[in-house]
mmCIF file of C-alpha atoms and ligand atoms in Angstrom:
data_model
loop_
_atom_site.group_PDB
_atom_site.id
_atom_site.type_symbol
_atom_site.label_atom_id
_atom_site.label_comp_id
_atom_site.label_asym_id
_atom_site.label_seq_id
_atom_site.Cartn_x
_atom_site.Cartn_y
_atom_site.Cartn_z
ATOM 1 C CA UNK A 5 1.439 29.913 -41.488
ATOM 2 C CA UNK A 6 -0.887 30.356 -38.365
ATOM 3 C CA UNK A 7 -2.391 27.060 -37.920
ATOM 4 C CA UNK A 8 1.294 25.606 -38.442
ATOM 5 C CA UNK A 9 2.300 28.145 -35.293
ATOM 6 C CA UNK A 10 -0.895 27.306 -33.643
ATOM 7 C CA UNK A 11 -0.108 24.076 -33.687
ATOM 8 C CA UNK A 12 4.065 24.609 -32.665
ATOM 9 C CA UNK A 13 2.111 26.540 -29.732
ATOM 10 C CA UNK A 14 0.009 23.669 -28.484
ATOM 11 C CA UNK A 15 2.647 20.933 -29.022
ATOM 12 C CA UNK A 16 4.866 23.121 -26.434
ATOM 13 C CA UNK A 17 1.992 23.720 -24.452
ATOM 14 C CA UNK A 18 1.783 19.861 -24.015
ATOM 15 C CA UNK A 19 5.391 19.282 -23.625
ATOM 16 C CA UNK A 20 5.417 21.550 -20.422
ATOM 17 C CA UNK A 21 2.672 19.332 -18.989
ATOM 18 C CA UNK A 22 3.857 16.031 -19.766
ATOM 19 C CA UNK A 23 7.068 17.446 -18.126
ATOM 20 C CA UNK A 24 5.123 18.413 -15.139
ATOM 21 C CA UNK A 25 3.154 15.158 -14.303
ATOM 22 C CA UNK A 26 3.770 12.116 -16.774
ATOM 23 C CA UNK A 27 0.617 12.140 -18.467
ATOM 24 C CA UNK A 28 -1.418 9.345 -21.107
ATOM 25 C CA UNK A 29 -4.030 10.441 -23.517
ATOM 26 C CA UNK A 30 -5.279 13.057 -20.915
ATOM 27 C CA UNK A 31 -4.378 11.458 -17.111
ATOM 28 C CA UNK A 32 -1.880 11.758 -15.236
ATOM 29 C CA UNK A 33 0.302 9.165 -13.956
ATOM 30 C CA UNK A 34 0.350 9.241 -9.848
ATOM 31 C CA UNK A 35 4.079 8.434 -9.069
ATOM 32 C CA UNK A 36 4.290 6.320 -6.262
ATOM 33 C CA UNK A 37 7.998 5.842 -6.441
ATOM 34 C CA UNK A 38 8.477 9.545 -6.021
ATOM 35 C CA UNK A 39 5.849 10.233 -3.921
ATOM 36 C CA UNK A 40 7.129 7.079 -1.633
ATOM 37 C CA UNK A 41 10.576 8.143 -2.067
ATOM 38 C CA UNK A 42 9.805 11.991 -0.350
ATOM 39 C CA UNK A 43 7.993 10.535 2.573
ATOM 40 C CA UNK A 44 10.705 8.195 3.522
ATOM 41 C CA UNK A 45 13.136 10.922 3.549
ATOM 42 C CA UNK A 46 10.927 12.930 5.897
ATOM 43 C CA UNK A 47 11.132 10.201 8.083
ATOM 44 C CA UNK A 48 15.021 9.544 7.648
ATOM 45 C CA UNK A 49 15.112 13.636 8.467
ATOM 46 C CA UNK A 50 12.802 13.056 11.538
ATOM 47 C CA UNK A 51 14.596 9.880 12.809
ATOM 48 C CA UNK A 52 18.053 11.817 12.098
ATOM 49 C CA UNK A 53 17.177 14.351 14.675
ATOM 50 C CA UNK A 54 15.316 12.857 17.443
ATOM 51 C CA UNK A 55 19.175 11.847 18.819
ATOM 52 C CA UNK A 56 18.253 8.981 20.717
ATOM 53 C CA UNK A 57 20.171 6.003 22.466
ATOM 54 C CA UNK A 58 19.029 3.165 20.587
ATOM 55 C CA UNK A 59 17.649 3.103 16.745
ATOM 56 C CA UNK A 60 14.083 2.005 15.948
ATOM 57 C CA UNK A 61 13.849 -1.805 15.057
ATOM 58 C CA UNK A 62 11.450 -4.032 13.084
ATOM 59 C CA UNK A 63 11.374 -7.853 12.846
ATOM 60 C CA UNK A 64 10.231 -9.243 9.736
ATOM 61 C CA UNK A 65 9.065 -13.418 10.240
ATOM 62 C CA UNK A 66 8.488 -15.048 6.930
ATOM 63 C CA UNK A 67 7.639 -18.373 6.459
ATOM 64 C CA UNK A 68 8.814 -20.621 3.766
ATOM 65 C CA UNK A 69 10.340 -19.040 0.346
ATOM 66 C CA UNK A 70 7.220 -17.344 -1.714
ATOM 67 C CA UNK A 71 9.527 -15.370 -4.267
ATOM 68 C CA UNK A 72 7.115 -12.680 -3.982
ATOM 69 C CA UNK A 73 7.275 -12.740 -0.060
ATOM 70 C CA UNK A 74 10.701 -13.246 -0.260
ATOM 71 C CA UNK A 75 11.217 -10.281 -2.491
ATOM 72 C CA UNK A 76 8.936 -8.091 -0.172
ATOM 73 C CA UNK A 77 10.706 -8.852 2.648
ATOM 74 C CA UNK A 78 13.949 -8.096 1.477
ATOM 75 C CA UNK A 79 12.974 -4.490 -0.362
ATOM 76 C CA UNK A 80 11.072 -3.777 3.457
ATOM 77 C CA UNK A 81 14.783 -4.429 4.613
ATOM 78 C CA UNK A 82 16.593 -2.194 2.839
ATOM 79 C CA UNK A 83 14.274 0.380 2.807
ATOM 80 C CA UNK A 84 14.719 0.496 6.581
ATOM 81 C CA UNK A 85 18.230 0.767 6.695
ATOM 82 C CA UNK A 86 18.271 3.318 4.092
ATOM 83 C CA UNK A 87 15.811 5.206 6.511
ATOM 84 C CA UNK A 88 18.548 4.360 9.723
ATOM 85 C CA UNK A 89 15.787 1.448 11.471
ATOM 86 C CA UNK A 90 16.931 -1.495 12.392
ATOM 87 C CA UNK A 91 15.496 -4.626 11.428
ATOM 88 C CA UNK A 92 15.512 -8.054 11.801
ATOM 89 C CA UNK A 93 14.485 -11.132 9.585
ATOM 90 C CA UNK A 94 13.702 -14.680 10.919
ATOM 91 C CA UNK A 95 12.596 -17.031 8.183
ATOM 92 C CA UNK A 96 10.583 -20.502 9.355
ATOM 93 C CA UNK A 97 10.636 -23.550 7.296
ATOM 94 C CA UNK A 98 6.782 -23.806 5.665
ATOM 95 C CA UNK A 99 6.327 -26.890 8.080
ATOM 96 C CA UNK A 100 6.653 -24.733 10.671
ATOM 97 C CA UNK A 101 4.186 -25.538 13.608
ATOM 98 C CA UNK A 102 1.335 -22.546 14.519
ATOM 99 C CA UNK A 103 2.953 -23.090 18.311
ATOM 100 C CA UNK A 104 6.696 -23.012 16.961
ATOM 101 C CA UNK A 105 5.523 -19.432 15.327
ATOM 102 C CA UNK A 106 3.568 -18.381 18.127
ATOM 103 C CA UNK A 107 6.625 -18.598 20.768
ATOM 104 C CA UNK A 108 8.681 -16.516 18.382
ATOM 105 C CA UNK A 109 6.149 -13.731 18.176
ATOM 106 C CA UNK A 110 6.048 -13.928 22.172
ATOM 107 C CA UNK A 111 9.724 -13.701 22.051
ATOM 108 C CA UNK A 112 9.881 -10.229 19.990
ATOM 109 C CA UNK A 113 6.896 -9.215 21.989
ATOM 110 C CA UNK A 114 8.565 -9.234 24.748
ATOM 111 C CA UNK A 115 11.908 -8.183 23.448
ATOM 112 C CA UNK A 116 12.266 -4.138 24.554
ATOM 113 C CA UNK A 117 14.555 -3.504 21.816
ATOM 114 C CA UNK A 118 11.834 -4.368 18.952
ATOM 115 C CA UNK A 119 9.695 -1.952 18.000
ATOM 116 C CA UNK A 120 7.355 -3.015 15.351
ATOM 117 C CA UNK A 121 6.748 -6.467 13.919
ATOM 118 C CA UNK A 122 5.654 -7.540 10.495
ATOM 119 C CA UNK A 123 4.104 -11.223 9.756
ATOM 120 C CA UNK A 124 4.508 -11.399 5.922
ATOM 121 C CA UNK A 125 1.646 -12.788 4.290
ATOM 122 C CA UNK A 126 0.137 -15.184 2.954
ATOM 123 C CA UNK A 127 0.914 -17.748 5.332
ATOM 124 C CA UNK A 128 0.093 -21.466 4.385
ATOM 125 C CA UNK A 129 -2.442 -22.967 4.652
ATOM 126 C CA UNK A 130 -1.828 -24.728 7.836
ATOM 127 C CA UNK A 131 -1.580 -21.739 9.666
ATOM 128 C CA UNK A 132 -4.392 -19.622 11.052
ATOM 129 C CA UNK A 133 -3.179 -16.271 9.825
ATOM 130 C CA UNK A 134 -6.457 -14.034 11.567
ATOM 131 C CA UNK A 135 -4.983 -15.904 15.181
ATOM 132 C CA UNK A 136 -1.171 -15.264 14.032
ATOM 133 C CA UNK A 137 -1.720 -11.335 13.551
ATOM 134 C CA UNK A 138 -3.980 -11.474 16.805
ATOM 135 C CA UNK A 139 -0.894 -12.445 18.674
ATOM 136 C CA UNK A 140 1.326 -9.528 17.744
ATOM 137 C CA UNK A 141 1.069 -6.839 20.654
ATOM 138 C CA UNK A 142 -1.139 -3.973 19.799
ATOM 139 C CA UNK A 143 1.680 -1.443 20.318
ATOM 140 C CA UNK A 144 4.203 -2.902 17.671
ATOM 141 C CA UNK A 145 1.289 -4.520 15.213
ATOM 142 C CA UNK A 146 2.786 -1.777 12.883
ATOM 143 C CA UNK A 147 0.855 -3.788 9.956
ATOM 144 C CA UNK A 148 -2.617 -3.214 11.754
ATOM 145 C CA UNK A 149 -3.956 -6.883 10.929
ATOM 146 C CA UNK A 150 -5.021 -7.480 14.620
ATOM 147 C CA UNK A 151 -8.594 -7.328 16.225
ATOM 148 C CA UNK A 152 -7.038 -4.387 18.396
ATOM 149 C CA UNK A 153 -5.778 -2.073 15.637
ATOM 150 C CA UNK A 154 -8.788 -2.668 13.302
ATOM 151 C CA UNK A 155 -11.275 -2.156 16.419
ATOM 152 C CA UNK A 156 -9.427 0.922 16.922
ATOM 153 C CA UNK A 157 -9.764 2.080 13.021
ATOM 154 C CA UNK A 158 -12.801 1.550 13.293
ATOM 155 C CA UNK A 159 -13.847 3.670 16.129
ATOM 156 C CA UNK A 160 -11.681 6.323 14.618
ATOM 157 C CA UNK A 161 -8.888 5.996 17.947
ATOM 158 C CA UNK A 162 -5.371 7.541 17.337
ATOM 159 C CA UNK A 163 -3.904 4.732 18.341
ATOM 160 C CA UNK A 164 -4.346 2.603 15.202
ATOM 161 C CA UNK A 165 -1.968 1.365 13.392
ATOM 162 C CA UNK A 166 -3.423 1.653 9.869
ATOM 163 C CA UNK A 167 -2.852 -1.446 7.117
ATOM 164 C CA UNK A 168 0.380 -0.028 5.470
ATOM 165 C CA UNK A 169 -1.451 0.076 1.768
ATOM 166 C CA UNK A 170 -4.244 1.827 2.536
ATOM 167 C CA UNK A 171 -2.574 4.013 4.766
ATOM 168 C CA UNK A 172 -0.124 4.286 1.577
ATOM 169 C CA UNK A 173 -3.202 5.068 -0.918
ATOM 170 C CA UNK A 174 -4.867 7.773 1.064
ATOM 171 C CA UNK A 175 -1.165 9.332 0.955
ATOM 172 C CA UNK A 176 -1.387 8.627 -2.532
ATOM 173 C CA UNK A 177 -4.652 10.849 -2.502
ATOM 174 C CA UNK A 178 -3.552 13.248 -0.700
ATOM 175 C CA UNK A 179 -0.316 13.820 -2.145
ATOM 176 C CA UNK A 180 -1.831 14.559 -5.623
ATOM 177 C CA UNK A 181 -4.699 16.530 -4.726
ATOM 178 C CA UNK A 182 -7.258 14.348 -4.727
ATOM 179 C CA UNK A 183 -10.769 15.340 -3.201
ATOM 180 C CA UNK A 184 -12.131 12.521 -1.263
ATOM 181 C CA UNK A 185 -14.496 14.899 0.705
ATOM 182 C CA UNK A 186 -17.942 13.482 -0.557
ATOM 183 C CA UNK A 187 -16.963 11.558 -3.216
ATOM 184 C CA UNK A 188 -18.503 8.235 -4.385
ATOM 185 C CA UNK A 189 -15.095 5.777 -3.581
ATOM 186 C CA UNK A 190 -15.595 2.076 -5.211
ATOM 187 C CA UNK A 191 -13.491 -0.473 -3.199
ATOM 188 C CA UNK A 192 -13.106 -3.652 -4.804
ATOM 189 C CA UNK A 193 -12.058 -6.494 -2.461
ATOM 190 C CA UNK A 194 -12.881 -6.810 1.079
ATOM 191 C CA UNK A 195 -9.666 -8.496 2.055
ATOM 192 C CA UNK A 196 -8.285 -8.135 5.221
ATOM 193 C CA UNK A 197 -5.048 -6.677 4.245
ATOM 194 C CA UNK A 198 -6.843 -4.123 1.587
ATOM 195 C CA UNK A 199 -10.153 -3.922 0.854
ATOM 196 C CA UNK A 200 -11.617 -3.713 4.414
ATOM 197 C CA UNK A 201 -9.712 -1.321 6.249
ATOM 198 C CA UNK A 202 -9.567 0.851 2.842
ATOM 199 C CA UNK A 203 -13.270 0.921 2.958
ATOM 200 C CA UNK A 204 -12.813 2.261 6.978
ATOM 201 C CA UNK A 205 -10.072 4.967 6.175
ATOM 202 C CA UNK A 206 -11.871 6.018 3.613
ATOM 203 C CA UNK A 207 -15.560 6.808 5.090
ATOM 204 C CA UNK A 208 -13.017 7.956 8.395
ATOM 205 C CA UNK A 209 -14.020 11.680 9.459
ATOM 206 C CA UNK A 210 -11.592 14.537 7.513
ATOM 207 C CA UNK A 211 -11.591 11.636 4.435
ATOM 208 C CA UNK A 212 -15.317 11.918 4.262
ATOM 209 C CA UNK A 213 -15.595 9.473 1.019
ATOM 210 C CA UNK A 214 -19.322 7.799 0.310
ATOM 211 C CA UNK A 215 -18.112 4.522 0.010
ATOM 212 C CA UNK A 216 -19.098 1.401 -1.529
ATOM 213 C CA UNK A 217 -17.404 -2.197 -1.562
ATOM 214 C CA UNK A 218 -17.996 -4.491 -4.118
ATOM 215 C CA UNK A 219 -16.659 -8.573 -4.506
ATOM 216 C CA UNK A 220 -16.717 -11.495 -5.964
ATOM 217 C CA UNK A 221 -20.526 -12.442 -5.260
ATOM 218 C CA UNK A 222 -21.660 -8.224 -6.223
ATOM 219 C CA UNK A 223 -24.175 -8.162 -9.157
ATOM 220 C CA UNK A 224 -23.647 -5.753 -11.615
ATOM 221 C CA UNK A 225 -20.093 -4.627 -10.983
ATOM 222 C CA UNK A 226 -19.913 -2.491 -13.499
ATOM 223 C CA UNK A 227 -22.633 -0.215 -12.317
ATOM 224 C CA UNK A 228 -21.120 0.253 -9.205
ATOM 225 C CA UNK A 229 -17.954 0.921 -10.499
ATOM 226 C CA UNK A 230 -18.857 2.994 -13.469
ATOM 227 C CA UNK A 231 -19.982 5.593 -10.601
ATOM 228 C CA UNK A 232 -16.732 5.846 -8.870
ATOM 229 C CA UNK A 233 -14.770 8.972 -8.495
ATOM 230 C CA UNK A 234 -12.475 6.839 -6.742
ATOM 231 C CA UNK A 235 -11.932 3.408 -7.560
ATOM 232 C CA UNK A 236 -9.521 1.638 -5.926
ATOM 233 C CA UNK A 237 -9.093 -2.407 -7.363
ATOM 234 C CA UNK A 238 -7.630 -4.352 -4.744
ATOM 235 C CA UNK A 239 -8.801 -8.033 -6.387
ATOM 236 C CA UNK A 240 -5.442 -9.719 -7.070
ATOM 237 C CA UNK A 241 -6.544 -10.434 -10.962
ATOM 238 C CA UNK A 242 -5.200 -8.903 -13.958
ATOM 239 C CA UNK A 243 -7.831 -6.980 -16.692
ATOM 240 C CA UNK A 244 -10.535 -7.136 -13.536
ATOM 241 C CA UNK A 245 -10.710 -3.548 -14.306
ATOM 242 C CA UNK A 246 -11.894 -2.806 -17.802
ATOM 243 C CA UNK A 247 -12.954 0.535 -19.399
ATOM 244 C CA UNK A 248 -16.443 0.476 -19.492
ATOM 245 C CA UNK A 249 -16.609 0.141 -15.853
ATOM 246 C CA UNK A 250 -14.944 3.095 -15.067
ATOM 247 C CA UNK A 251 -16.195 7.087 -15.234
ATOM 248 C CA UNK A 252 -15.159 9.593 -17.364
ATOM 249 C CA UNK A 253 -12.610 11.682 -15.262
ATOM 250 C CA UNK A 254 -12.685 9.413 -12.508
ATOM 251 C CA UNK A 255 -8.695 8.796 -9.971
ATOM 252 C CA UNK A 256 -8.092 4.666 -10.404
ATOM 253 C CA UNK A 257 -5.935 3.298 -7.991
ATOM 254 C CA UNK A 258 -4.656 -0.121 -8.771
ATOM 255 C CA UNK A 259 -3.462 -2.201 -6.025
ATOM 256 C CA UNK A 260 -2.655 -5.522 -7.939
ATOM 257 C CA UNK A 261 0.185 -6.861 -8.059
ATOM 258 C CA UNK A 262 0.117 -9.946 -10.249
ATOM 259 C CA UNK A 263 2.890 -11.837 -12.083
ATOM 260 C CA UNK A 264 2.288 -12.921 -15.675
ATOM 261 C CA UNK A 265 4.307 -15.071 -17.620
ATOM 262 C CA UNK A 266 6.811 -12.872 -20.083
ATOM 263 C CA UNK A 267 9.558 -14.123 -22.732
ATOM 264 C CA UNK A 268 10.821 -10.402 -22.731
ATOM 265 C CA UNK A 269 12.171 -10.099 -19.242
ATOM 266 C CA UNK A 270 14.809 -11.923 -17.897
ATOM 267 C CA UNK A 271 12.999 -13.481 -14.879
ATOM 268 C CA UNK A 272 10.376 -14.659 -16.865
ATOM 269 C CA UNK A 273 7.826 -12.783 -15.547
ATOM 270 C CA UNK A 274 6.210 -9.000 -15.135
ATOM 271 C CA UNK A 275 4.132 -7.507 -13.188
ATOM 272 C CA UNK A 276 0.514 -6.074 -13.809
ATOM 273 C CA UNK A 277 -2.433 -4.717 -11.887
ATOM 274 C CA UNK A 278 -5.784 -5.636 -11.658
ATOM 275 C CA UNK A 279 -6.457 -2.914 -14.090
ATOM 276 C CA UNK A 280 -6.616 -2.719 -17.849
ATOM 277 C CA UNK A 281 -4.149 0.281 -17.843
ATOM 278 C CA UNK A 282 -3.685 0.590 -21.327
ATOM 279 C CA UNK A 283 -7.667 1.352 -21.888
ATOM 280 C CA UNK A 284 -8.712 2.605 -18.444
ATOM 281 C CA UNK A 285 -5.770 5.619 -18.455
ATOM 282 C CA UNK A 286 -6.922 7.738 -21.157
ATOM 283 C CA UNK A 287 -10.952 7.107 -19.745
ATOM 284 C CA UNK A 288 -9.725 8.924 -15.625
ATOM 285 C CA UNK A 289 -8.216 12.278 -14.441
ATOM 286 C CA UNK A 290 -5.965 9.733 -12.757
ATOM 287 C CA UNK A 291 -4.039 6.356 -12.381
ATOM 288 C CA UNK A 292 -1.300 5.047 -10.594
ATOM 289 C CA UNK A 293 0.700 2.316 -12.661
ATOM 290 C CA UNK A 294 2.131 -1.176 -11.280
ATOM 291 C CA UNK A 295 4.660 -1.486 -10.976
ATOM 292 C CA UNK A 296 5.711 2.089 -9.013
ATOM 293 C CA UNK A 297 2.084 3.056 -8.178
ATOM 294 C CA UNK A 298 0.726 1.673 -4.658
ATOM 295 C CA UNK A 299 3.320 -0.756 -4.074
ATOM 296 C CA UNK A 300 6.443 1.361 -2.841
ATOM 297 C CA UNK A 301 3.768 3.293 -0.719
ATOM 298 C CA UNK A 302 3.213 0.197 1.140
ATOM 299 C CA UNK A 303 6.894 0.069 2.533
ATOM 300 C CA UNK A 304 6.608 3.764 2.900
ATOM 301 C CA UNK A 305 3.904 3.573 5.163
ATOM 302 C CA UNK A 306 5.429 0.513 7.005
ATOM 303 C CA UNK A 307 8.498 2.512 8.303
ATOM 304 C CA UNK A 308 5.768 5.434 9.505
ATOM 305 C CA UNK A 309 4.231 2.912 11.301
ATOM 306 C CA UNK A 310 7.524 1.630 13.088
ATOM 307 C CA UNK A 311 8.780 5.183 13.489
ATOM 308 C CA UNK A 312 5.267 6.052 15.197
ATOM 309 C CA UNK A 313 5.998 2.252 17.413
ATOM 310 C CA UNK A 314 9.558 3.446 18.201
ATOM 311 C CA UNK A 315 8.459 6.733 19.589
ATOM 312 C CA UNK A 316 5.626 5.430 21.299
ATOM 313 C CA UNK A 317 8.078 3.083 23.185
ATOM 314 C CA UNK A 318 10.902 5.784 23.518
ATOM 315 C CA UNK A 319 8.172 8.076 25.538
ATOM 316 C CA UNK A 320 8.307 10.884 22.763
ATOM 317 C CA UNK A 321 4.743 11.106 21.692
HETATM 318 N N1 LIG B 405 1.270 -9.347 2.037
HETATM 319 C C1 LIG B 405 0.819 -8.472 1.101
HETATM 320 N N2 LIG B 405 0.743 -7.224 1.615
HETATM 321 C C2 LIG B 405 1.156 -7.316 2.895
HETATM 322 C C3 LIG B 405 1.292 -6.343 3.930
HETATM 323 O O1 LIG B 405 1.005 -5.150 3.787
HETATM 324 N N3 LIG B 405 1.754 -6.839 5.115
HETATM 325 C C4 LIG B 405 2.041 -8.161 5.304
HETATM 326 N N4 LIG B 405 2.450 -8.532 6.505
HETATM 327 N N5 LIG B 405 1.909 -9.068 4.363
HETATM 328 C C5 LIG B 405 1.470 -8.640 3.162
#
């Protein structure tokens, strides 16, 4: 009778939990659709009551018709208007010149009523992307791509603009009580858009991280990684991440976003990390999923950025 009640005991025990955080074998699940979802209405609450003439506004340029740009492009969208900022969307054909793209970013430079301006990427190949996100003006670069913003980032200046997914994953941190404060963070990938300014956030004074960055040409990967507290995969490859590279107890952050080929789903597709969720989740203390892990945080962070922009230019910070 009292292991049976013992065991009714622990089974409720667990069910509170699980109702708490969404747990796996023993982590818990970091919910970056919830977590996304709270900041944005903080900033529809903050935008609600600043009671100013004209709303914020963000142009969106995309070139050509990437279905994952595309799809991007068009959740960044409605995101904003669910938030109350503007925004605008110019699509260019993928033949379009580097000088036909360059006069329409001087255009919404110039433009007072734009706030913020977002250059989805990848661009193709005929385009220098690094000279495309130099062009944006500092002061609406609200992706933080350009020499100014990361120069600024890196000398720790308040005026950065931070890359919208890290800015989104040290939320992430934060948000779920993370300790970053002297703690061994692994960043794999030293992409621009990711792994780079991750690396500078997360070594930033207040974060405090010790942090390492590992690639494609790093020997023994899975030494480095298998001493992470943090480890944050940000490679664009699915199962990069397998379970004997990562600590026992360790947070796993999983920026991929890659599209494999599925017969169960009716666009043919779904979506996985870089990480092999199913093994590494019951290895770390936690794990955000893909989808609805880093990805919505992205856009969250975006519209913080162009609310930050839109004050800036509206003389209210
Ligand atoms: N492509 C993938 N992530 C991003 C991002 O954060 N900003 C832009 N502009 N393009 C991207």
């Amino acid at each position: 009778m009292r292991p049976r009640l013992g065991r009714v005991l622990l089974f409720f025990a667990l069910f509170a939990l699980s109702n708490k955080h969404r747990m796996t074998n023993m982590s818990e699940i970091i919910d970056g659709n919830a977590i996304s979802k709270a900041i944005e209405q903080e900033l529809a609450g903050e935008l609600s009551g600043l009671n100013m003439p004209r709303r914020p506004c963000v142009a969106f340029i995309r070139v050509g018709e990437d279905p994952a740009s595309v799809s991007y492009v068009k959740k960044k969208g409605r995101v904003a208007g669910e938030i109350g900022i503007e925004s605008r969307l110019h699509v260019l054909p993928e033949s379009v010149s580097q000088q036909e793209l360059n006069s329409l970013i001087d255009t919404l430079n110039a433009d007072d009523n734009v706030d913020a301006i977002l250059i989805q990427a990848p661009l193709p190949p005929h385009l220098n992307e690094r000279d495309t996100f130099n062009r944006v003006r500092a002061d609406k670069d609200v992706d933080g791509f350009s020499n100014a913003n990361l120069g600024f980032l890196c000398q720790e200046d308040s005026r950065a603009f931070v890359a919208c997914t890290p800015a989104g994953i040290i939320e992430l941190l934060k948000r779920s009580g993370v300790e970053t404060k002297g703690r061994k963070a692994v960043v794999v990938g030293r992409s621009l858009i990711v792994g780079k300014p991750m690396a500078l956030l997360l070594m930033k004074k207040g974060i405090d991280a010790t942090v390492c960055v590992c690639h494609s040409k790093s020997q023994d990967m899975k030494a480095i990684c298998s001493q992470a507290d943090i480890l944050i995969a940000a490679v664009g490859r699915p199962m990069t991440i397998t379970a004997d590279m990562v600590k026992e107890g360790a947070c796993v952050i999983d920026v991929g976003i890659n599209r494999v080929p599925s017969d169960k789903t009716k666009s043919g597709y779904r979506l996985v990390g870089d990480v092999d969720f199913e093994n590494v989740a019951p290895k770390c203390s936690k794990i955000t999923p893909v989808p609805g892990g880093v990805g919505p945080m992205t856009v969250a962070m975006l519209m913080h950025n162009t609310l930050a922009a839109y004050k800036r230019h509206m003389n209210l910070l």
